[in-house]
PDB file of C-alpha atoms in Angstrom:
ATOM      1  CA  MET A   1     -20.712 -13.088  23.596  1.00 57.00           C
ATOM      2  CA  GLU A   2     -20.915  -9.310  23.362  1.00 65.00           C
ATOM      3  CA  MET A   3     -17.656  -7.415  23.497  1.00 59.00           C
ATOM      4  CA  LYS A   4     -17.072  -4.178  25.333  1.00 66.00           C
ATOM      5  CA  ALA A   5     -15.858  -1.224  23.272  1.00 64.00           C
ATOM      6  CA  GLY A   6     -12.299  -1.677  24.508  1.00 85.00           C
ATOM      7  CA  GLN A   7     -12.289  -5.325  23.444  1.00 89.00           C
ATOM      8  CA  GLU A   8     -13.632  -4.433  20.005  1.00 88.00           C
ATOM      9  CA  LEU A   9     -10.905  -1.833  19.566  1.00 89.00           C
ATOM     10  CA  CYS A  10      -8.283  -4.404  20.605  1.00 91.00           C
ATOM     11  CA  GLU A  11      -9.606  -6.839  18.027  1.00 92.00           C
ATOM     12  CA  PHE A  12      -9.689  -4.159  15.330  1.00 90.00           C
ATOM     13  CA  ASN A  13      -6.097  -3.135  16.115  1.00 92.00           C
ATOM     14  CA  THR A  14      -4.995  -6.769  16.059  1.00 94.00           C
ATOM     15  CA  LEU A  15      -6.628  -7.299  12.665  1.00 94.00           C
ATOM     16  CA  TYR A  16      -5.060  -4.112  11.323  1.00 93.00           C
ATOM     17  CA  LYS A  17      -1.603  -5.215  12.483  1.00 95.00           C
ATOM     18  CA  GLU A  18      -2.205  -8.704  11.092  1.00 96.00           C
ATOM     19  CA  MET A  19      -2.926  -7.217   7.652  1.00 95.00           C
ATOM     20  CA  ASP A  20       0.267  -5.186   7.897  1.00 95.00           C
ATOM     21  CA  GLU A  21       2.173  -8.326   8.882  1.00 97.00           C
ATOM     22  CA  ILE A  22       0.780 -10.254   5.895  1.00 97.00           C
ATOM     23  CA  TYR A  23       2.199  -7.620   3.528  1.00 96.00           C
ATOM     24  CA  HIS A  24       5.490  -7.633   5.429  1.00 97.00           C
ATOM     25  CA  GLU A  25       5.768 -11.433   5.239  1.00 97.00           C
ATOM     26  CA  PHE A  26       4.947 -11.312   1.520  1.00 97.00           C
ATOM     27  CA  ALA A  27       7.712  -8.751   0.933  1.00 97.00           C
ATOM     28  CA  LEU A  28      10.216 -10.857   2.893  1.00 97.00           C
ATOM     29  CA  LYS A  29       9.266 -13.961   0.918  1.00 96.00           C
ATOM     30  CA  LYS A  30       9.928 -12.052  -2.322  1.00 95.00           C
ATOM     31  CA  GLY A  31      13.242 -10.715  -0.991  1.00 95.00           C
ATOM     32  CA  ILE A  32      12.200  -7.068  -0.930  1.00 96.00           C
ATOM     33  CA  SER A  33      11.566  -4.447   1.727  1.00 96.00           C
ATOM     34  CA  ASP A  34       8.127  -3.146   2.652  1.00 96.00           C
ATOM     35  CA  SER A  35       8.889   0.170   0.928  1.00 96.00           C
ATOM     36  CA  VAL A  36       9.974  -1.594  -2.282  1.00 96.00           C
ATOM     37  CA  LEU A  37       6.681  -3.514  -2.187  1.00 97.00           C
ATOM     38  CA  MET A  38       4.853  -0.169  -1.905  1.00 96.00           C
ATOM     39  CA  ILE A  39       6.717   1.237  -4.910  1.00 97.00           C
ATOM     40  CA  TYR A  40       6.102  -1.826  -7.087  1.00 97.00           C
ATOM     41  CA  TYR A  41       2.471  -2.100  -6.022  1.00 97.00           C
ATOM     42  CA  PHE A  42       1.835   1.581  -6.753  1.00 97.00           C
ATOM     43  CA  MET A  43       3.484   1.380 -10.160  1.00 97.00           C
ATOM     44  CA  VAL A  44       1.594  -1.772 -11.136  1.00 97.00           C
ATOM     45  CA  GLN A  45      -1.649  -0.192  -9.988  1.00 96.00           C
ATOM     46  CA  PHE A  46      -1.168   3.277 -11.540  1.00 95.00           C
ATOM     47  CA  GLY A  47       1.395   2.659 -14.285  1.00 94.00           C
ATOM     48  CA  ASP A  48       4.754   4.119 -15.200  1.00 92.00           C
ATOM     49  CA  GLY A  49       5.412   7.795 -14.681  1.00 92.00           C
ATOM     50  CA  GLY A  50       4.316   8.057 -11.066  1.00 92.00           C
ATOM     51  CA  LEU A  51       6.071  10.511  -8.784  1.00 93.00           C
ATOM     52  CA  GLN A  52       7.963   9.525  -5.659  1.00 92.00           C
ATOM     53  CA  ARG A  53       5.960  12.051  -3.628  1.00 91.00           C
ATOM     54  CA  ASP A  54       2.703  10.498  -4.853  1.00 94.00           C
ATOM     55  CA  ILE A  55       3.822   7.064  -3.677  1.00 95.00           C
ATOM     56  CA  ALA A  56       4.777   8.471  -0.270  1.00 94.00           C
ATOM     57  CA  ALA A  57       1.444  10.284   0.034  1.00 95.00           C
ATOM     58  CA  TYR A  58      -0.579   7.268  -1.113  1.00 96.00           C
ATOM     59  CA  TYR A  59       0.966   5.032   1.560  1.00 95.00           C
ATOM     60  CA  CYS A  60       1.271   7.741   4.222  1.00 92.00           C
ATOM     61  CA  THR A  61       5.001   7.142   4.503  1.00 94.00           C
ATOM     62  CA  SER A  62       7.985   9.468   4.354  1.00 93.00           C
ATOM     63  CA  LYS A  63       9.376  10.738   1.065  1.00 91.00           C
ATOM     64  CA  GLN A  64      12.846   9.838   2.344  1.00 93.00           C
ATOM     65  CA  THR A  65      11.877   6.176   2.765  1.00 94.00           C
ATOM     66  CA  ILE A  66      10.561   6.009  -0.786  1.00 93.00           C
ATOM     67  CA  HIS A  67      13.544   7.929  -2.149  1.00 91.00           C
ATOM     68  CA  SER A  68      16.034   5.542  -0.502  1.00 94.00           C
ATOM     69  CA  SER A  69      14.266   2.511  -1.957  1.00 95.00           C
ATOM     70  CA  VAL A  70      14.004   4.115  -5.397  1.00 94.00           C
ATOM     71  CA  LYS A  71      17.757   4.757  -5.398  1.00 94.00           C
ATOM     72  CA  LYS A  72      18.420   1.077  -4.583  1.00 95.00           C
ATOM     73  CA  LEU A  73      16.026  -0.072  -7.296  1.00 96.00           C
ATOM     74  CA  GLU A  74      17.750   2.219  -9.788  1.00 95.00           C
ATOM     75  CA  GLU A  75      21.164   0.840  -8.792  1.00 96.00           C
ATOM     76  CA  GLN A  76      19.846  -2.721  -9.211  1.00 96.00           C
ATOM     77  CA  GLY A  77      18.490  -1.893 -12.666  1.00 97.00           C
ATOM     78  CA  PHE A  78      14.783  -2.289 -11.835  1.00 97.00           C
ATOM     79  CA  LEU A  79      13.721   1.354 -12.114  1.00 96.00           C
ATOM     80  CA  CYS A  80      14.801   4.470 -13.897  1.00 95.00           C
ATOM     81  CA  ALA A  81      13.752   7.980 -12.984  1.00 89.00           C
ATOM     82  CA  ASN A  82      13.372  11.022 -15.202  1.00 86.00           C
ATOM     83  CA  GLU A  83      13.608  14.481 -13.750  1.00 75.00           C
ATOM     84  CA  GLY A  84      10.395  16.417 -13.875  1.00 69.00           C
ATOM     85  CA  ARG A  85       9.413  19.874 -12.688  1.00 70.00           C
ATOM     86  CA  GLY A  86      11.371  20.971  -9.633  1.00 63.00           C
ATOM     87  CA  ARG A  87      12.320  17.976  -7.537  1.00 67.00           C
ATOM     88  CA  ASP A  88       9.687  15.685  -9.051  1.00 75.00           C
ATOM     89  CA  ARG A  89      11.072  12.430 -10.438  1.00 83.00           C
ATOM     90  CA  LYS A  90       8.859  10.265 -12.626  1.00 91.00           C
ATOM     91  CA  LEU A  91       9.506   6.561 -12.138  1.00 95.00           C
ATOM     92  CA  TYR A  92       9.561   3.938 -14.871  1.00 96.00           C
ATOM     93  CA  PHE A  93      10.120   0.200 -14.826  1.00 97.00           C
ATOM     94  CA  THR A  94      13.119  -1.142 -16.690  1.00 97.00           C
ATOM     95  CA  PRO A  95      12.471  -4.416 -18.548  1.00 97.00           C
ATOM     96  CA  ALA A  96      13.894  -6.319 -15.532  1.00 98.00           C
ATOM     97  CA  GLY A  97      11.694  -4.326 -13.152  1.00 97.00           C
ATOM     98  CA  ARG A  98       8.603  -4.983 -15.235  1.00 97.00           C
ATOM     99  CA  ARG A  99       9.339  -8.732 -15.285  1.00 97.00           C
ATOM    100  CA  PHE A 100       9.772  -8.746 -11.507  1.00 96.00           C
ATOM    101  CA  ALA A 101       6.504  -6.861 -11.051  1.00 97.00           C
ATOM    102  CA  GLU A 102       4.608  -9.204 -13.370  1.00 97.00           C
ATOM    103  CA  GLU A 103       6.009 -12.327 -11.699  1.00 96.00           C
ATOM    104  CA  LYS A 104       5.919 -11.248  -8.060  1.00 95.00           C
ATOM    105  CA  ILE A 105       3.556  -8.310  -7.494  1.00 97.00           C
ATOM    106  CA  VAL A 106       0.721  -8.872  -9.969  1.00 97.00           C
ATOM    107  CA  PRO A 107      -0.229 -12.205  -8.307  1.00 97.00           C
ATOM    108  CA  LEU A 108      -0.628 -10.379  -4.969  1.00 97.00           C
ATOM    109  CA  ILE A 109      -2.938  -7.812  -6.531  1.00 97.00           C
ATOM    110  CA  GLU A 110      -4.890 -10.559  -8.269  1.00 97.00           C
ATOM    111  CA  ALA A 111      -5.286 -12.383  -4.938  1.00 97.00           C
ATOM    112  CA  GLU A 112      -6.616  -9.205  -3.318  1.00 96.00           C
ATOM    113  CA  ASN A 113      -9.031  -8.623  -6.184  1.00 96.00           C
ATOM    114  CA  GLY A 114     -10.154 -12.228  -5.765  1.00 97.00           C
ATOM    115  CA  ILE A 115     -10.977 -11.575  -2.124  1.00 96.00           C
ATOM    116  CA  PHE A 116     -13.235  -8.692  -3.080  1.00 95.00           C
ATOM    117  CA  ALA A 117     -14.760 -10.817  -5.846  1.00 97.00           C
ATOM    118  CA  ASP A 118     -15.568 -13.480  -3.219  1.00 98.00           C
ATOM    119  CA  MET A 119     -17.672 -10.928  -1.341  1.00 97.00           C
ATOM    120  CA  VAL A 120     -21.123 -10.055  -2.540  1.00 98.00           C
ATOM    121  CA  PRO A 121     -21.465  -6.439  -3.723  1.00 97.00           C
ATOM    122  CA  GLU A 122     -23.326  -5.440  -0.555  1.00 98.00           C
ATOM    123  CA  GLU A 123     -20.468  -6.770   1.620  1.00 97.00           C
ATOM    124  CA  ARG A 124     -17.867  -4.827  -0.369  1.00 96.00           C
ATOM    125  CA  THR A 125     -19.910  -1.654  -0.158  1.00 97.00           C
ATOM    126  CA  GLU A 126     -20.502  -2.035   3.571  1.00 97.00           C
ATOM    127  CA  PHE A 127     -16.873  -2.951   4.277  1.00 96.00           C
ATOM    128  CA  LEU A 128     -15.631   0.164   2.470  1.00 96.00           C
ATOM    129  CA  ARG A 129     -18.324   2.396   3.954  1.00 97.00           C
ATOM    130  CA  LEU A 130     -17.501   1.378   7.522  1.00 96.00           C
ATOM    131  CA  THR A 131     -13.750   1.591   6.968  1.00 95.00           C
ATOM    132  CA  ARG A 132     -14.104   5.103   5.491  1.00 96.00           C
ATOM    133  CA  LYS A 133     -16.282   6.122   8.433  1.00 97.00           C
ATOM    134  CA  TYR A 134     -13.780   4.781  10.970  1.00 95.00           C
ATOM    135  CA  VAL A 135     -10.854   6.563   9.282  1.00 94.00           C
ATOM    136  CA  SER A 136     -12.783   9.820   9.016  1.00 96.00           C
ATOM    137  CA  LEU A 137     -13.879   9.744  12.666  1.00 96.00           C
ATOM    138  CA  PHE A 138     -10.398   8.748  13.812  1.00 94.00           C
ATOM    139  CA  ARG A 139      -8.803  11.622  11.869  1.00 94.00           C
ATOM    140  CA  GLU A 140     -11.371  14.069  13.258  1.00 96.00           C
ATOM    141  CA  LYS A 141     -10.909  12.982  16.884  1.00 94.00           C
ATOM    142  CA  THR A 142      -7.113  12.855  16.781  1.00 96.00           C
ATOM    143  CA  LYS A 143      -6.964  16.431  15.423  1.00 95.00           C
ATOM    144  CA  ARG A 144      -8.563  17.586  18.673  1.00 90.00           C
ATOM    145  CA  LEU A 145      -6.033  15.811  20.912  1.00 92.00           C
TER     146      LEU A 145
END
């Protein structure tokens, strides 16, 4: 059965929201907020010393959201922040934060890497190529609205 363009867009949007919901459910199961998941994920992926503004930019979310979550993580003893140039704050795991990340976040990243490993190289390349194209075209068209 061939779908009309509108139906394909509906399916794409549903899949996009489903992915978002999977991350949300994962965060809930681990007892953390979506923004805390973003912070941990970013720090596991890129290492200690990342800036709050870089996390916000990477996930296309507000700096205030990240800042609020960082403050809570500092209060709970999972992160510490060192002042950098201007308002930049470099984030570092405390030993408790590192343990949490290794126990709770690293398995998620490993699962995601496993998904890509289950695809043949051509599938990965095509998946990323088409996703990049969609995002680029979407950005271009929405600028003109």
